[in-house]
Amino acid sequence: MNIILMGCPGAGKGTQSAKLLQAYPLHHISTGDVLRAEMASDSELGKQLGEIVNKGNLVPDELMVQMLEKIVKATDKGIIFDGFPRTVAQAEALDAMMQRLQRAITHVIMIDLPAEEVVKRICSRKQCKKCKAILGVDLNNPPAVCPSCGGELYTRPDDTPERATHRLEVYRQSTLPVKNHYQNSGKYVEINGNQTPEKVFEDIKKILEK
Ligand code: AP5
Ligand code: MG
């Protein structure tokens, strides 16, 4: 299986990827995580990426495709693509890459979430530095440390109401058209992301096990 998880900021791509990894022998590629790792390394490239990503804008397609190809080539496992492709140009580059590598996308799963939920979810997210768990917290009473491993929790710099709103606009303009690229491929399915994470995962499993 090579699965593309699509959806707006906060749709639950990372949350569902973690559940998929527990259930299936897959390799998870979150291009957001890849970029944040480069930014944390303090490299010159990382600094340039930070200028783009922390403002909620998209990294140029060519650079993103180059970074992705290296990771895809390094694994023989089926892949969860989380946050890629994000433009029609990236979708076309992914088609060409998969063909070159004699692999194929098997499922494109769009997790739908109403716009009014986006800022709410994004602004109450914390992530664990150690085990990478993604948490939705009560902002009036946030946990001091990660409930799973005791690790330090952090808030992404792009998780402010202004940046979340901007990211949603970027999503509408640049990423939503990717839907048309896959809609008639026979691999595209939409699911309701506005239900519990467990219920969303049940819907995903039904699609994968058909
Ligand atoms: P990326 O890290 O991919 O961010 P995003 O697409 O905005 O998505 P998020 O990670 O914010 O949300 P998610 O869908 O993973 O939701 P999550 O599971 O965490 O990209 C960041 C940036 O990197 C981009 O803005 C861009 O600058 C750059 N970038 C990345 N890829 C790129 C590319 N291909 N090309 C160019 N630039 C690129 O859940 C969110 C919150 O909701 C959590 O608190 C969670 O606990 C909660 N939650 C999840 N599911 C549920 C549920 N069912 N019910 C209630 N709460 C839920
Ligand atoms: Mg994510």
PDB file of C-alpha atoms and ligand atoms in Angstrom:
ATOM      1  CA  MET A   1       0.000   0.000   0.000  1.00  0.00           C
ATOM      2  CA  ASN A   2       1.158   3.524  -0.804  1.00  0.00           C
ATOM      3  CA  ILE A   3      -1.344   5.915   0.749  1.00  0.00           C
ATOM      4  CA  ILE A   4      -1.746   9.652   0.313  1.00  0.00           C
ATOM      5  CA  LEU A   5      -3.459  11.276   3.317  1.00  0.00           C
ATOM      6  CA  MET A   6      -4.909  14.603   2.220  1.00  0.00           C
ATOM      7  CA  GLY A   7      -6.710  17.231   4.265  1.00  0.00           C
ATOM      8  CA  CYS A   8      -6.544  20.797   5.469  1.00  0.00           C
ATOM      9  CA  PRO A   9      -4.371  21.921   8.409  1.00  0.00           C
ATOM     10  CA  GLY A  10      -5.631  20.153  11.529  1.00  0.00           C
ATOM     11  CA  ALA A  11      -7.662  17.554   9.585  1.00  0.00           C
ATOM     12  CA  GLY A  12      -5.901  14.777  11.506  1.00  0.00           C
ATOM     13  CA  LYS A  13      -3.289  13.559   8.989  1.00  0.00           C
ATOM     14  CA  GLY A  14      -0.603  13.148  11.657  1.00  0.00           C
ATOM     15  CA  THR A  15      -3.007  11.614  14.184  1.00  0.00           C
ATOM     16  CA  GLN A  16      -4.248   9.023  11.671  1.00  0.00           C
ATOM     17  CA  SER A  17      -0.710   8.318  10.406  1.00  0.00           C
ATOM     18  CA  ALA A  18       0.281   7.306  13.950  1.00  0.00           C
ATOM     19  CA  LYS A  19      -2.687   4.914  14.101  1.00  0.00           C
ATOM     20  CA  LEU A  20      -1.846   3.473  10.681  1.00  0.00           C
ATOM     21  CA  LEU A  21       1.757   2.843  11.777  1.00  0.00           C
ATOM     22  CA  GLN A  22       0.514   0.811  14.727  1.00  0.00           C
ATOM     23  CA  ALA A  23      -1.734  -1.306  12.528  1.00  0.00           C
ATOM     24  CA  TYR A  24       0.278  -1.797   9.320  1.00  0.00           C
ATOM     25  CA  PRO A  25       3.982  -2.147   8.417  1.00  0.00           C
ATOM     26  CA  LEU A  26       4.207   1.203   6.657  1.00  0.00           C
ATOM     27  CA  HIS A  27       6.748   4.025   6.473  1.00  0.00           C
ATOM     28  CA  HIS A  28       5.411   7.485   7.372  1.00  0.00           C
ATOM     29  CA  ILE A  29       6.612  10.517   5.453  1.00  0.00           C
ATOM     30  CA  SER A  30       5.296  13.821   6.790  1.00  0.00           C
ATOM     31  CA  THR A  31       6.864  16.550   4.690  1.00  0.00           C
ATOM     32  CA  GLY A  32       6.029  19.001   7.496  1.00  0.00           C
ATOM     33  CA  ASP A  33       8.077  16.860   9.943  1.00  0.00           C
ATOM     34  CA  VAL A  34      10.917  16.573   7.394  1.00  0.00           C
ATOM     35  CA  LEU A  35      11.028  20.357   7.052  1.00  0.00           C
ATOM     36  CA  ARG A  36      10.835  20.937  10.825  1.00  0.00           C
ATOM     37  CA  ALA A  37      13.739  18.484  11.353  1.00  0.00           C
ATOM     38  CA  GLU A  38      15.857  20.436   8.853  1.00  0.00           C
ATOM     39  CA  MET A  39      14.847  23.710  10.568  1.00  0.00           C
ATOM     40  CA  ALA A  40      15.861  22.298  13.965  1.00  0.00           C
ATOM     41  CA  SER A  41      19.314  21.331  12.615  1.00  0.00           C
ATOM     42  CA  ASP A  42      20.186  25.029  12.315  1.00  0.00           C
ATOM     43  CA  SER A  43      21.640  24.522   8.820  1.00  0.00           C
ATOM     44  CA  GLU A  44      21.610  27.348   6.266  1.00  0.00           C
ATOM     45  CA  LEU A  45      18.839  25.493   4.398  1.00  0.00           C
ATOM     46  CA  GLY A  46      16.942  25.111   7.686  1.00  0.00           C
ATOM     47  CA  LYS A  47      17.058  28.858   8.274  1.00  0.00           C
ATOM     48  CA  GLN A  48      15.705  29.551   4.791  1.00  0.00           C
ATOM     49  CA  LEU A  49      12.944  26.970   5.275  1.00  0.00           C
ATOM     50  CA  GLY A  50      11.998  28.502   8.621  1.00  0.00           C
ATOM     51  CA  GLU A  51      11.294  31.831   6.906  1.00  0.00           C
ATOM     52  CA  ILE A  52       8.743  30.077   4.703  1.00  0.00           C
ATOM     53  CA  VAL A  53       7.229  27.387   6.924  1.00  0.00           C
ATOM     54  CA  ASN A  54       6.780  29.433  10.113  1.00  0.00           C
ATOM     55  CA  LYS A  55       4.745  31.962   8.115  1.00  0.00           C
ATOM     56  CA  GLY A  56       2.495  29.190   6.800  1.00  0.00           C
ATOM     57  CA  ASN A  57       3.626  29.421   3.171  1.00  0.00           C
ATOM     58  CA  LEU A  58       4.589  26.527   0.909  1.00  0.00           C
ATOM     59  CA  VAL A  59       8.187  25.502   0.243  1.00  0.00           C
ATOM     60  CA  PRO A  60       8.994  25.641  -3.527  1.00  0.00           C
ATOM     61  CA  ASP A  61       7.904  22.490  -5.390  1.00  0.00           C
ATOM     62  CA  GLU A  62      11.314  21.635  -6.844  1.00  0.00           C
ATOM     63  CA  LEU A  63      13.047  21.597  -3.460  1.00  0.00           C
ATOM     64  CA  MET A  64      10.212  19.651  -1.850  1.00  0.00           C
ATOM     65  CA  VAL A  65      10.227  17.000  -4.595  1.00  0.00           C
ATOM     66  CA  GLN A  66      14.021  16.580  -4.303  1.00  0.00           C
ATOM     67  CA  MET A  67      13.783  16.116  -0.528  1.00  0.00           C
ATOM     68  CA  LEU A  68      10.939  13.636  -0.896  1.00  0.00           C
ATOM     69  CA  GLU A  69      12.582  11.481  -3.580  1.00  0.00           C
ATOM     70  CA  LYS A  70      15.576  10.740  -1.332  1.00  0.00           C
ATOM     71  CA  ILE A  71      13.286   9.483   1.436  1.00  0.00           C
ATOM     72  CA  VAL A  72      11.074   7.417  -0.888  1.00  0.00           C
ATOM     73  CA  LYS A  73      14.142   5.740  -2.409  1.00  0.00           C
ATOM     74  CA  ALA A  74      15.452   4.838   1.035  1.00  0.00           C
ATOM     75  CA  THR A  75      12.504   2.585   1.937  1.00  0.00           C
ATOM     76  CA  ASP A  76      11.072  -0.637   0.504  1.00  0.00           C
ATOM     77  CA  LYS A  77       8.010  -0.442   2.745  1.00  0.00           C
ATOM     78  CA  GLY A  78       4.630   0.883   1.697  1.00  0.00           C
ATOM     79  CA  ILE A  79       4.434   4.609   2.359  1.00  0.00           C
ATOM     80  CA  ILE A  80       1.991   7.000   4.036  1.00  0.00           C
ATOM     81  CA  PHE A  81       2.388  10.364   2.322  1.00  0.00           C
ATOM     82  CA  ASP A  82       1.243  12.955   4.893  1.00  0.00           C
ATOM     83  CA  GLY A  83       1.161  16.509   3.558  1.00  0.00           C
ATOM     84  CA  PHE A  84       2.457  15.639   0.082  1.00  0.00           C
ATOM     85  CA  PRO A  85       1.499  16.358  -2.664  1.00  0.00           C
ATOM     86  CA  ARG A  86       0.375  19.881  -1.793  1.00  0.00           C
ATOM     87  CA  THR A  87       0.239  21.341  -5.288  1.00  0.00           C
ATOM     88  CA  VAL A  88      -0.765  19.956  -8.686  1.00  0.00           C
ATOM     89  CA  ALA A  89       2.907  20.238  -9.759  1.00  0.00           C
ATOM     90  CA  GLN A  90       3.897  18.044  -6.780  1.00  0.00           C
ATOM     91  CA  ALA A  91       1.187  15.511  -7.696  1.00  0.00           C
ATOM     92  CA  GLU A  92       2.535  15.316 -11.256  1.00  0.00           C
ATOM     93  CA  ALA A  93       6.114  14.961  -9.963  1.00  0.00           C
ATOM     94  CA  LEU A  94       4.972  12.184  -7.591  1.00  0.00           C
ATOM     95  CA  ASP A  95       3.297  10.293 -10.460  1.00  0.00           C
ATOM     96  CA  ALA A  96       6.532  10.462 -12.461  1.00  0.00           C
ATOM     97  CA  MET A  97       8.675   9.492  -9.444  1.00  0.00           C
ATOM     98  CA  MET A  98       6.515   6.483  -8.553  1.00  0.00           C
ATOM     99  CA  GLN A  99       6.570   5.306 -12.170  1.00  0.00           C
ATOM    100  CA  ARG A 100      10.385   5.613 -12.287  1.00  0.00           C
ATOM    101  CA  LEU A 101      10.633   3.609  -9.058  1.00  0.00           C
ATOM    102  CA  GLN A 102       8.105   1.040 -10.363  1.00  0.00           C
ATOM    103  CA  ARG A 103       5.758   1.745  -7.485  1.00  0.00           C
ATOM    104  CA  ALA A 104       2.187   3.038  -7.425  1.00  0.00           C
ATOM    105  CA  ILE A 105      -0.120   5.070  -5.232  1.00  0.00           C
ATOM    106  CA  THR A 106      -2.881   2.701  -4.090  1.00  0.00           C
ATOM    107  CA  HIS A 107      -5.163   5.004  -2.031  1.00  0.00           C
ATOM    108  CA  VAL A 108      -5.805   8.733  -1.848  1.00  0.00           C
ATOM    109  CA  ILE A 109      -7.759   9.466   1.337  1.00  0.00           C
ATOM    110  CA  MET A 110      -9.147  12.957   1.857  1.00  0.00           C
ATOM    111  CA  ILE A 111      -9.978  13.700   5.503  1.00  0.00           C
ATOM    112  CA  ASP A 112     -12.676  16.375   5.394  1.00  0.00           C
ATOM    113  CA  LEU A 113     -12.933  18.924   8.207  1.00  0.00           C
ATOM    114  CA  PRO A 114     -15.203  21.996   8.319  1.00  0.00           C
ATOM    115  CA  ALA A 115     -13.229  25.264   8.251  1.00  0.00           C
ATOM    116  CA  GLU A 116     -14.638  26.391  11.606  1.00  0.00           C
ATOM    117  CA  GLU A 117     -12.902  23.456  13.346  1.00  0.00           C
ATOM    118  CA  VAL A 118      -9.455  24.220  11.910  1.00  0.00           C
ATOM    119  CA  VAL A 119      -8.264  27.129  14.063  1.00  0.00           C
ATOM    120  CA  LYS A 120      -9.769  25.564  17.182  1.00  0.00           C
ATOM    121  CA  ARG A 121      -7.863  22.311  16.652  1.00  0.00           C
ATOM    122  CA  ILE A 122      -4.601  23.896  15.520  1.00  0.00           C
ATOM    123  CA  CYS A 123      -4.475  26.277  18.480  1.00  0.00           C
ATOM    124  CA  SER A 124      -5.068  23.554  21.043  1.00  0.00           C
ATOM    125  CA  ARG A 125      -2.382  21.237  19.677  1.00  0.00           C
ATOM    126  CA  LYS A 126       0.777  20.324  21.585  1.00  0.00           C
ATOM    127  CA  GLN A 127       3.394  17.880  20.399  1.00  0.00           C
ATOM    128  CA  CYS A 128       5.874  15.850  22.424  1.00  0.00           C
ATOM    129  CA  LYS A 129       9.539  16.486  21.613  1.00  0.00           C
ATOM    130  CA  LYS A 130      10.506  12.995  22.727  1.00  0.00           C
ATOM    131  CA  CYS A 131       7.863  10.507  21.498  1.00  0.00           C
ATOM    132  CA  LYS A 132       6.331  12.890  18.879  1.00  0.00           C
ATOM    133  CA  ALA A 133       2.791  12.254  20.188  1.00  0.00           C
ATOM    134  CA  ILE A 134       0.231  14.768  18.898  1.00  0.00           C
ATOM    135  CA  LEU A 135      -2.135  16.006  21.611  1.00  0.00           C
ATOM    136  CA  GLY A 136      -5.284  18.089  21.612  1.00  0.00           C
ATOM    137  CA  VAL A 137      -5.173  19.819  24.983  1.00  0.00           C
ATOM    138  CA  ASP A 138      -7.481  21.927  27.136  1.00  0.00           C
ATOM    139  CA  LEU A 139      -5.777  25.314  26.888  1.00  0.00           C
ATOM    140  CA  ASN A 140      -7.120  26.336  30.311  1.00  0.00           C
ATOM    141  CA  ASN A 141      -5.488  23.319  31.871  1.00  0.00           C
ATOM    142  CA  PRO A 142      -2.722  22.002  29.582  1.00  0.00           C
ATOM    143  CA  PRO A 143      -0.611  19.032  30.741  1.00  0.00           C
ATOM    144  CA  ALA A 144       2.867  20.034  31.959  1.00  0.00           C
ATOM    145  CA  VAL A 145       4.554  17.081  30.224  1.00  0.00           C
ATOM    146  CA  CYS A 146       3.615  14.380  27.703  1.00  0.00           C
ATOM    147  CA  PRO A 147       1.083  12.007  29.358  1.00  0.00           C
ATOM    148  CA  SER A 148       2.601   9.039  27.462  1.00  0.00           C
ATOM    149  CA  CYS A 149       6.345   9.458  28.080  1.00  0.00           C
ATOM    150  CA  GLY A 150       6.860  12.499  30.325  1.00  0.00           C
ATOM    151  CA  GLY A 151       8.646  14.323  27.484  1.00  0.00           C
ATOM    152  CA  GLU A 152       8.638  18.089  26.929  1.00  0.00           C
ATOM    153  CA  LEU A 153       5.615  19.475  25.061  1.00  0.00           C
ATOM    154  CA  TYR A 154       5.901  22.270  22.507  1.00  0.00           C
ATOM    155  CA  THR A 155       3.690  24.396  20.281  1.00  0.00           C
ATOM    156  CA  ARG A 156       4.592  24.759  16.599  1.00  0.00           C
ATOM    157  CA  PRO A 157       5.450  28.365  15.633  1.00  0.00           C
ATOM    158  CA  ASP A 158       2.876  28.174  12.806  1.00  0.00           C
ATOM    159  CA  ASP A 159       0.079  27.199  15.227  1.00  0.00           C
ATOM    160  CA  THR A 160      -1.237  30.704  15.983  1.00  0.00           C
ATOM    161  CA  PRO A 161      -4.790  31.767  14.969  1.00  0.00           C
ATOM    162  CA  GLU A 162      -3.416  34.156  12.279  1.00  0.00           C
ATOM    163  CA  ARG A 163      -1.057  31.576  10.779  1.00  0.00           C
ATOM    164  CA  ALA A 164      -3.617  28.780  10.945  1.00  0.00           C
ATOM    165  CA  THR A 165      -6.073  31.020   9.053  1.00  0.00           C
ATOM    166  CA  HIS A 166      -3.383  31.830   6.477  1.00  0.00           C
ATOM    167  CA  ARG A 167      -2.463  28.130   6.113  1.00  0.00           C
ATOM    168  CA  LEU A 168      -6.120  27.318   5.472  1.00  0.00           C
ATOM    169  CA  GLU A 169      -6.212  29.955   2.720  1.00  0.00           C
ATOM    170  CA  VAL A 170      -3.002  28.543   1.174  1.00  0.00           C
ATOM    171  CA  TYR A 171      -4.595  25.094   1.365  1.00  0.00           C
ATOM    172  CA  ARG A 172      -7.725  26.298  -0.446  1.00  0.00           C
ATOM    173  CA  GLN A 173      -5.766  27.980  -3.200  1.00  0.00           C
ATOM    174  CA  SER A 174      -2.886  25.565  -3.799  1.00  0.00           C
ATOM    175  CA  THR A 175      -3.759  22.163  -2.337  1.00  0.00           C
ATOM    176  CA  LEU A 176      -7.483  21.711  -2.879  1.00  0.00           C
ATOM    177  CA  PRO A 177      -6.965  21.585  -6.689  1.00  0.00           C
ATOM    178  CA  VAL A 178      -4.899  18.405  -6.101  1.00  0.00           C
ATOM    179  CA  LYS A 179      -8.261  16.733  -5.427  1.00  0.00           C
ATOM    180  CA  ASN A 180      -9.136  17.060  -9.134  1.00  0.00           C
ATOM    181  CA  HIS A 181      -5.870  15.346 -10.035  1.00  0.00           C
ATOM    182  CA  TYR A 182      -6.952  12.158  -8.222  1.00  0.00           C
ATOM    183  CA  GLN A 183     -10.739  12.326  -8.216  1.00  0.00           C
ATOM    184  CA  ASN A 184     -11.244  10.116 -11.255  1.00  0.00           C
ATOM    185  CA  SER A 185      -8.334   7.761 -10.591  1.00  0.00           C
ATOM    186  CA  GLY A 186     -10.477   5.151  -8.827  1.00  0.00           C
ATOM    187  CA  LYS A 187      -8.212   5.550  -5.775  1.00  0.00           C
ATOM    188  CA  TYR A 188      -9.748   8.693  -4.295  1.00  0.00           C
ATOM    189  CA  VAL A 189     -12.046   8.508  -1.241  1.00  0.00           C
ATOM    190  CA  GLU A 190     -13.360  11.215   1.106  1.00  0.00           C
ATOM    191  CA  ILE A 191     -14.028  10.554   4.771  1.00  0.00           C
ATOM    192  CA  ASN A 192     -15.539  12.626   7.548  1.00  0.00           C
ATOM    193  CA  GLY A 193     -12.755  13.985   9.773  1.00  0.00           C
ATOM    194  CA  ASN A 194     -15.209  15.635  12.157  1.00  0.00           C
ATOM    195  CA  GLN A 195     -15.715  12.592  14.360  1.00  0.00           C
ATOM    196  CA  THR A 196     -13.561  10.963  17.040  1.00  0.00           C
ATOM    197  CA  PRO A 197     -10.042   9.923  15.966  1.00  0.00           C
ATOM    198  CA  GLU A 198     -11.064   6.287  16.594  1.00  0.00           C
ATOM    199  CA  LYS A 199     -14.078   6.575  14.296  1.00  0.00           C
ATOM    200  CA  VAL A 200     -11.999   8.278  11.590  1.00  0.00           C
ATOM    201  CA  PHE A 201      -9.504   5.424  11.814  1.00  0.00           C
ATOM    202  CA  GLU A 202     -12.283   2.828  11.503  1.00  0.00           C
ATOM    203  CA  ASP A 203     -13.361   4.521   8.266  1.00  0.00           C
ATOM    204  CA  ILE A 204      -9.787   4.472   6.965  1.00  0.00           C
ATOM    205  CA  LYS A 205      -9.381   0.794   7.836  1.00  0.00           C
ATOM    206  CA  LYS A 206     -12.597  -0.060   5.975  1.00  0.00           C
ATOM    207  CA  ILE A 207     -11.173   1.604   2.862  1.00  0.00           C
ATOM    208  CA  LEU A 208      -7.812  -0.160   3.124  1.00  0.00           C
ATOM    209  CA  GLU A 209      -9.320  -3.570   3.800  1.00  0.00           C
ATOM    210  CA  LYS A 210     -11.878  -3.485   0.987  1.00  0.00           C
TER     211      LYS A 210
HETATM  212  P1  AP5 B   1       2.294  20.119   7.996  1.00  0.00           P
HETATM  213  O1  AP5 B   1       3.114  19.800   9.180  1.00  0.00           O
HETATM  214  O2  AP5 B   1       1.942  19.054   7.053  1.00  0.00           O
HETATM  215  O3  AP5 B   1       0.995  20.908   8.498  1.00  0.00           O
HETATM  216  P2  AP5 B   1      -0.530  20.934   7.963  1.00  0.00           P
HETATM  217  O4  AP5 B   1      -0.802  20.327   6.656  1.00  0.00           O
HETATM  218  O5  AP5 B   1      -0.955  22.329   8.162  1.00  0.00           O
HETATM  219  O6  AP5 B   1      -1.246  19.941   8.895  1.00  0.00           O
HETATM  220  P3  AP5 B   1      -1.103  19.805  10.432  1.00  0.00           P
HETATM  221  O7  AP5 B   1       0.123  19.001  10.755  1.00  0.00           O
HETATM  222  O8  AP5 B   1      -1.252  21.135  11.084  1.00  0.00           O
HETATM  223  O9  AP5 B   1      -2.431  18.995  10.776  1.00  0.00           O
HETATM  224  P4  AP5 B   1      -2.743  17.444  10.692  1.00  0.00           P
HETATM  225  O10 AP5 B   1      -3.723  17.208   9.597  1.00  0.00           O
HETATM  226  O11 AP5 B   1      -1.511  16.613  10.704  1.00  0.00           O
HETATM  227  O12 AP5 B   1      -3.525  17.291  12.058  1.00  0.00           O
HETATM  228  P5  AP5 B   1      -3.075  16.616  13.459  1.00  0.00           P
HETATM  229  O13 AP5 B   1      -3.221  15.138  13.356  1.00  0.00           O
HETATM  230  O14 AP5 B   1      -1.798  17.162  13.953  1.00  0.00           O
HETATM  231  O15 AP5 B   1       3.039  21.282   7.166  1.00  0.00           O
HETATM  232  C1  AP5 B   1       3.520  22.419   7.832  1.00  0.00           C
HETATM  233  C2  AP5 B   1       4.146  23.389   6.853  1.00  0.00           C
HETATM  234  O16 AP5 B   1       5.260  22.779   6.178  1.00  0.00           O
HETATM  235  C3  AP5 B   1       3.227  23.879   5.702  1.00  0.00           C
HETATM  236  O17 AP5 B   1       2.414  24.958   6.129  1.00  0.00           O
HETATM  237  C4  AP5 B   1       4.286  24.290   4.687  1.00  0.00           C
HETATM  238  O18 AP5 B   1       4.877  25.527   5.052  1.00  0.00           O
HETATM  239  C5  AP5 B   1       5.333  23.219   4.823  1.00  0.00           C
HETATM  240  N1  AP5 B   1       5.082  22.045   3.956  1.00  0.00           N
HETATM  241  C6  AP5 B   1       4.761  20.788   4.362  1.00  0.00           C
HETATM  242  N2  AP5 B   1       4.621  19.968   3.325  1.00  0.00           N
HETATM  243  C7  AP5 B   1       4.853  20.707   2.219  1.00  0.00           C
HETATM  244  C8  AP5 B   1       4.833  20.422   0.831  1.00  0.00           C
HETATM  245  N3  AP5 B   1       4.507  19.189   0.370  1.00  0.00           N
HETATM  246  N4  AP5 B   1       5.111  21.429  -0.022  1.00  0.00           N
HETATM  247  C9  AP5 B   1       5.417  22.672   0.411  1.00  0.00           C
HETATM  248  N5  AP5 B   1       5.456  23.012   1.710  1.00  0.00           N
HETATM  249  C10 AP5 B   1       5.176  22.038   2.606  1.00  0.00           C
HETATM  250  O19 AP5 B   1      -4.276  17.138  14.387  1.00  0.00           O
HETATM  251  C11 AP5 B   1      -4.403  18.497  14.690  1.00  0.00           C
HETATM  252  C12 AP5 B   1      -4.998  18.673  16.102  1.00  0.00           C
HETATM  253  O20 AP5 B   1      -6.325  18.143  16.106  1.00  0.00           O
HETATM  254  C13 AP5 B   1      -4.237  17.903  17.198  1.00  0.00           C
HETATM  255  O21 AP5 B   1      -4.276  18.637  18.376  1.00  0.00           O
HETATM  256  C14 AP5 B   1      -5.024  16.594  17.328  1.00  0.00           C
HETATM  257  O22 AP5 B   1      -4.914  16.052  18.626  1.00  0.00           O
HETATM  258  C15 AP5 B   1      -6.438  17.067  17.020  1.00  0.00           C
HETATM  259  N6  AP5 B   1      -7.236  16.039  16.363  1.00  0.00           N
HETATM  260  C16 AP5 B   1      -6.858  15.213  15.343  1.00  0.00           C
HETATM  261  N7  AP5 B   1      -7.875  14.421  14.955  1.00  0.00           N
HETATM  262  C17 AP5 B   1      -8.928  14.768  15.751  1.00  0.00           C
HETATM  263  C18 AP5 B   1     -10.282  14.320  15.819  1.00  0.00           C
HETATM  264  N8  AP5 B   1     -10.750  13.366  15.007  1.00  0.00           N
HETATM  265  N9  AP5 B   1     -11.091  14.930  16.730  1.00  0.00           N
HETATM  266  C19 AP5 B   1     -10.628  15.903  17.558  1.00  0.00           C
HETATM  267  N10 AP5 B   1      -9.361  16.356  17.531  1.00  0.00           N
HETATM  268  C20 AP5 B   1      -8.537  15.809  16.627  1.00  0.00           C
HETATM  269 MG    MG B   2       0.563  17.035  10.600  1.00  0.00          MG
END
